Coordinates of C-alpha atoms in Angstrom, one line a residue:
M1 CA -30.5 0.6 -0.6
N2 CA -28.4 -2.5 0.3
K3 CA -24.9 -1.9 1.3
Q4 CA -22.2 -3.4 -0.9
K5 CA -20.4 -6.3 0.7
I6 CA -16.6 -5.9 0.9
A7 CA -14.2 -8.6 1.9
I8 CA -10.8 -7.3 3.0
L9 CA -8.1 -10.0 3.2
G10 CA -5.2 -9.1 5.5
A11 CA -7.2 -6.6 7.4
T12 CA -4.5 -5.7 9.9
S13 CA -2.0 -4.5 7.3
H14 CA -1.1 -0.8 7.0
I15 CA -3.0 -0.3 3.7
A16 CA -6.0 -2.2 5.0
K17 CA -6.3 0.0 8.1
G18 CA -6.6 3.2 6.1
L19 CA -9.2 1.7 3.8
I20 CA -11.2 0.3 6.7
S21 CA -11.2 3.7 8.4
N22 CA -12.5 5.3 5.2
F23 CA -15.0 2.6 4.5
F24 CA -16.5 3.4 8.0
Q25 CA -16.6 7.1 7.2
S26 CA -18.4 6.4 3.9
G27 CA -21.1 4.4 5.5
D28 CA -22.1 2.7 2.2
F29 CA -20.4 -0.6 2.7
E30 CA -20.5 -3.7 4.9
M31 CA -17.0 -5.0 5.6
H32 CA -15.9 -8.5 6.2
L33 CA -12.4 -8.4 7.8
Y34 CA -10.3 -11.5 7.2
I35 CA -7.4 -12.0 9.6
R36 CA -5.4 -14.9 11.2
S37 CA -6.0 -13.6 14.7
S38 CA -8.7 -11.3 15.9
D39 CA -6.8 -9.6 18.8
K40 CA -5.1 -7.0 16.6
I41 CA -8.1 -6.1 14.6
K42 CA -10.2 -5.7 17.7
D43 CA -7.6 -3.3 19.1
F44 CA -7.6 -1.3 16.0
L45 CA -11.4 -1.0 15.7
E46 CA -11.4 0.1 19.4
K47 CA -8.7 2.7 18.7
I48 CA -10.7 4.3 15.8
G49 CA -14.0 4.2 17.7
Q50 CA -15.7 1.6 15.5
S51 CA -15.8 -1.4 17.7
K52 CA -19.6 -1.2 18.2
S53 CA -20.3 -0.5 14.5
K54 CA -22.8 -2.7 12.6
D55 CA -20.9 -2.3 9.3
Y56 CA -18.3 -5.0 9.8
A57 CA -17.8 -8.7 10.7
I58 CA -14.5 -10.2 11.8
C59 CA -13.6 -13.4 10.0
E60 CA -10.9 -15.3 11.9
G61 CA -9.1 -17.5 9.4
Y62 CA -9.9 -18.1 5.7
D63 CA -11.7 -21.4 5.8
D64 CA -15.2 -19.9 5.2
F65 CA -14.1 -17.4 2.5
L66 CA -15.5 -19.4 -0.4
K67 CA -18.9 -19.8 1.4
H68 CA -20.1 -16.2 1.2
H69 CA -21.2 -13.7 -1.4
Y70 CA -19.2 -10.5 -1.8
D71 CA -19.4 -7.6 -4.3
V72 CA -15.7 -6.7 -3.9
V73 CA -12.6 -8.6 -2.6
I74 CA -9.6 -6.5 -1.6
N75 CA -6.4 -8.4 -1.1
C76 CA -4.1 -6.6 1.4
V77 CA -2.1 -9.7 2.4
G78 CA 1.6 -9.2 2.3
V79 CA 4.7 -10.5 3.8
G80 CA 5.8 -7.3 5.4
T81 CA 8.9 -5.2 5.0
S82 CA 12.5 -6.5 4.8
N83 CA 12.7 -5.9 8.6
K84 CA 10.0 -8.5 9.1
L85 CA 10.9 -10.8 6.2
Q86 CA 14.3 -11.7 7.8
G87 CA 15.7 -13.1 4.5
N88 CA 12.9 -15.5 3.9
Y89 CA 12.3 -14.3 0.3
S90 CA 10.4 -17.5 -0.7
N91 CA 7.5 -15.9 1.2
Y92 CA 7.1 -13.4 -1.6
F93 CA 6.1 -16.2 -3.9
T94 CA 4.2 -18.6 -1.6
V95 CA 2.1 -16.1 0.3
T96 CA 1.2 -14.1 -2.8
E97 CA 0.2 -17.2 -4.8
E98 CA -1.8 -18.7 -1.9
Y99 CA -4.1 -15.8 -1.4
D100 CA -4.2 -14.7 -5.0
N101 CA -5.3 -18.2 -6.1
L102 CA -7.9 -18.3 -3.3
V103 CA -9.5 -15.1 -4.7
I104 CA -9.4 -16.2 -8.3
K105 CA -11.0 -19.5 -7.2
Y106 CA -13.8 -17.4 -5.6
L107 CA -14.3 -15.5 -8.8
Q108 CA -14.4 -18.6 -11.0
N109 CA -16.6 -20.7 -8.8
I110 CA -18.7 -18.5 -6.5
N111 CA -19.2 -15.0 -7.9
P112 CA -17.8 -14.2 -11.3
D113 CA -19.3 -10.7 -11.2
A114 CA -17.3 -9.7 -8.1
L115 CA -14.5 -7.2 -8.3
Y116 CA -11.0 -8.3 -7.2
I117 CA -8.7 -5.5 -6.2
S118 CA -5.1 -6.7 -5.8
F119 CA -2.3 -4.5 -4.4
S120 CA 0.7 -4.5 -6.6
S121 CA 3.8 -2.2 -6.5
G122 CA 5.9 0.2 -8.3
A123 CA 8.5 -2.6 -8.0
V124 CA 6.8 -4.2 -11.1
Y125 CA 9.0 -1.8 -13.1
G126 CA 12.2 -3.4 -11.9
R127 CA 14.6 -3.1 -8.9
E128 CA 16.3 0.1 -10.0
L129 CA 14.5 3.0 -11.6
K130 CA 16.8 5.6 -13.2
E131 CA 13.9 7.9 -13.9
S132 CA 10.1 8.0 -13.3
A133 CA 8.0 5.2 -14.6
E134 CA 6.2 5.8 -17.9
E135 CA 3.8 4.0 -20.1
N136 CA 6.6 2.3 -22.1
S137 CA 9.0 1.7 -19.2
L138 CA 10.8 -1.6 -19.4
N139 CA 11.6 -4.2 -16.6
C140 CA 15.0 -5.6 -17.6
I141 CA 15.9 -8.8 -15.7
K142 CA 19.1 -10.6 -16.3
V143 CA 17.7 -14.1 -16.7
N144 CA 21.0 -15.8 -15.9
N145 CA 21.8 -13.5 -12.9
I146 CA 18.6 -13.1 -10.9
L147 CA 19.4 -11.3 -7.7
K148 CA 17.3 -11.2 -4.5
E149 CA 16.4 -7.6 -5.2
D150 CA 14.6 -8.9 -8.3
Y151 CA 12.4 -11.4 -6.5
Y152 CA 9.5 -9.0 -5.6
S153 CA 9.6 -7.4 -9.0
I154 CA 9.1 -10.9 -10.6
V155 CA 6.3 -11.8 -8.1
R156 CA 4.4 -8.7 -8.9
L157 CA 4.9 -8.9 -12.7
N158 CA 3.8 -12.6 -12.6
A159 CA 0.7 -11.8 -10.7
E160 CA -0.3 -8.9 -12.9
T161 CA 0.3 -10.9 -16.0
K162 CA -1.8 -13.8 -14.7
H163 CA -4.6 -11.4 -13.9
R164 CA -4.6 -10.0 -17.4
T165 CA -5.1 -13.6 -18.8
F166 CA -8.4 -13.8 -16.9
N167 CA -9.8 -11.1 -19.1
N168 CA -13.4 -12.3 -18.5
L169 CA -13.0 -11.6 -14.8
N170 CA -13.0 -8.2 -13.0
I171 CA -9.5 -7.8 -11.6
V172 CA -7.6 -4.6 -10.9
D173 CA -4.0 -4.3 -9.9
L174 CA -3.2 -1.1 -8.0
R175 CA 0.5 -0.3 -8.2
L176 CA 1.5 1.6 -5.1
F177 CA 4.9 3.3 -5.1
S178 CA 4.8 4.7 -1.6
Y179 CA 1.9 5.1 0.9
F180 CA 1.8 6.8 4.3
S181 CA -0.8 7.1 7.0
R182 CA -1.2 7.5 10.7
F183 CA -1.4 3.7 10.9
I184 CA 2.0 2.9 9.7
D185 CA 4.2 0.5 11.8
L186 CA 7.1 2.6 13.0
T187 CA 9.3 -0.6 13.1
D188 CA 9.0 -1.0 9.3
G189 CA 12.5 0.5 8.6
Y190 CA 11.5 3.0 5.9
F191 CA 13.1 6.4 5.5
I192 CA 10.0 8.1 6.9
T193 CA 9.6 5.7 9.8
E194 CA 13.2 6.1 10.8
L195 CA 12.8 9.9 10.6
L196 CA 9.7 9.8 12.8
N197 CA 11.4 7.5 15.3
S198 CA 14.3 10.0 15.6
L199 CA 11.8 12.8 16.4
L200 CA 10.0 10.8 19.0
S201 CA 13.2 9.7 20.7
K202 CA 14.6 13.2 20.4
E203 CA 17.7 11.8 18.6
T204 CA 19.6 13.1 15.6
F205 CA 18.4 11.5 12.3
M206 CA 21.2 9.9 10.2
T207 CA 20.7 9.8 6.5
N208 CA 23.0 9.5 3.4
D209 CA 23.8 12.2 1.0
Q210 CA 21.7 10.7 -1.9
N211 CA 18.5 12.5 -2.9
I212 CA 15.4 10.4 -3.1
I213 CA 12.0 11.2 -4.7
R214 CA 8.9 9.5 -3.3
D215 CA 5.3 9.5 -4.2
Y216 CA 3.3 9.1 -0.9
V217 CA -0.3 8.4 -1.6
H218 CA -2.9 9.8 0.9
P219 CA -5.3 7.3 2.5
K220 CA -8.2 9.4 1.1
D221 CA -6.8 9.3 -2.4
L222 CA -6.3 5.5 -2.1
F223 CA -9.9 5.1 -1.0
S224 CA -10.9 7.4 -4.0
I225 CA -9.3 5.1 -6.6
I226 CA -10.9 2.1 -4.9
K227 CA -14.3 3.6 -5.3
K228 CA -13.6 4.5 -8.9
C229 CA -12.7 0.9 -9.6
I230 CA -15.9 -0.3 -8.0
E231 CA -18.0 2.2 -10.0
A232 CA -16.3 1.0 -13.2
K233 CA -18.1 -2.3 -13.0
K234 CA -16.6 -4.4 -15.8
I235 CA -12.8 -3.9 -15.7
N236 CA -9.5 -5.8 -15.9
A237 CA -6.5 -3.5 -15.7
A238 CA -3.5 -2.3 -13.8
F239 CA -3.2 1.3 -12.6
D240 CA -0.3 3.3 -11.3
V241 CA -1.5 5.0 -8.1
I242 CA -0.1 8.5 -7.9
S243 CA -0.3 11.5 -5.6
A244 CA -0.9 15.0 -6.9
K245 CA 2.9 15.6 -6.7
P246 CA 5.9 13.6 -5.5
V247 CA 8.3 14.9 -2.9
E248 CA 12.1 15.1 -2.6
K249 CA 14.1 14.1 0.6
K250 CA 15.2 17.7 1.2
E251 CA 11.6 18.9 1.2
I252 CA 10.8 16.3 3.9
L253 CA 13.8 17.2 6.0
D254 CA 13.1 20.9 5.7
Y255 CA 9.5 20.4 6.8
F256 CA 10.3 18.4 9.9
S257 CA 13.2 20.6 10.8
R258 CA 11.0 23.8 10.5
E259 CA 7.9 22.4 12.2
Y260 CA 9.3 19.9 14.7
G261 CA 12.9 20.9 15.2
L262 CA 14.3 17.7 13.6
K263 CA 18.1 17.5 13.8
Y264 CA 19.7 15.4 11.1
K265 CA 23.2 14.5 10.0
T266 CA 24.3 13.6 6.5
I267 CA 26.7 10.7 6.2
S268 CA 27.9 10.0 2.7
S269 CA 29.0 6.4 3.5
L270 CA 25.6 5.4 5.0
A271 CA 24.1 2.5 3.0
N272 CA 20.8 2.8 1.3
T273 CA 19.5 -0.8 1.4
S274 CA 16.3 -2.3 0.2
A275 CA 15.0 -5.8 -0.2
T276 CA 13.6 -4.8 -3.6
G277 CA 16.6 -2.8 -4.9
S278 CA 17.9 0.8 -4.6
K279 CA 15.2 3.2 -5.8
N280 CA 16.3 6.8 -5.4
I281 CA 13.7 7.7 -8.0
Y282 CA 10.5 5.9 -7.2
Y283 CA 7.4 7.4 -8.7
S284 CA 5.3 7.3 -11.9
K285 CA 4.1 9.7 -14.6
Y286 CA 1.9 7.1 -16.1
N287 CA -1.6 8.6 -15.1
N288 CA -3.7 5.8 -16.7
S289 CA -6.0 5.8 -13.7
S290 CA -7.5 9.1 -15.1
S291 CA -9.3 6.8 -17.6
I292 CA -11.7 5.8 -14.7
G293 CA -11.9 9.3 -13.3
Y294 CA -9.3 9.1 -10.6
K295 CA -7.7 12.5 -9.8
P296 CA -5.5 12.7 -6.6
E297 CA -6.3 15.5 -4.2
F298 CA -3.3 15.4 -2.0
S299 CA 0.4 15.9 -2.8
S300 CA 3.1 13.7 -1.2
L301 CA 4.0 16.5 1.2
D302 CA 0.3 17.1 2.1
T303 CA 0.1 13.4 3.0
I304 CA 3.2 13.5 5.2
Q305 CA 2.1 16.8 6.9
Q306 CA -1.4 15.7 7.7
E307 CA -0.8 12.0 8.7
S308 CA 2.4 12.5 10.7
K309 CA 0.4 14.9 13.1
Y310 CA -1.5 11.8 14.4
I311 CA 1.8 10.0 15.1
L312 CA 3.8 12.9 16.6
G313 CA 0.9 14.3 18.6
N314 CA 1.8 17.4 20.6
L315 CA 5.5 17.1 19.9
T316 CA 7.0 20.5 19.5
K317 CA 10.4 22.0 18.6
L318 CA 13.1 21.2 21.0

């Protein structure tokens, strides 16, 4: 049986690394890894023990993308977190459009039967969720007072809407609210990375007194929904990607305090900043992915417990 050919754009991203690792474990796929520079992807493949595998090819640059045949194209290209963006919010629009249009051109002109999987975000629901996302949730944007925190939401909503207009093509938008794996970049500036950095440096973790609720999807669950999309064949839809259960900040703090001796201090005046808006509640109850047979195996706390072990290694309580 011939292996399905998978093109992964932005193959050195956090999301892509987890997918690549799981594709290798599956053994049923041939990956073509698209990147700007090969050094990082070679280092990654070496670290996961797959540098000598025959199930991948490294494609440096995107000039040849339209010349090959793929069964699935997965777009993991992003502009990075606010720490890396450094205020250049126009990249949200230009980078997203560049690679999205490239893949759509591929579907239209090269292989209209291919599946395009695009990573969207829970930000599509707006910059400030007061409650969990639902099927009938609204994204309310003040047209005459658009803030920088609205930009990413608009980008994702625009991309998803564009994809639905190509209803003759196989395009899936996967809305990730939160994702965590052993491959995360600890300089990303998220709550979870700052906490892990505090543990690694043996410093007290500073946090504000606001509760947050997050839905960290496990790499194996993300791979599971990818496979369900591939199996669906003819499909054009957007799905909220959920874990088995979201997690609250206190649960996370309690776990790391109990298991690793985390010391933390609550400071009420500490700002909670995000380039996409303040989201204390950031998860979905819209389980529409069940329509293609997706059922998450891991809770958010499971994900944190299992994946953080690979980052913290033999770190023990102080």
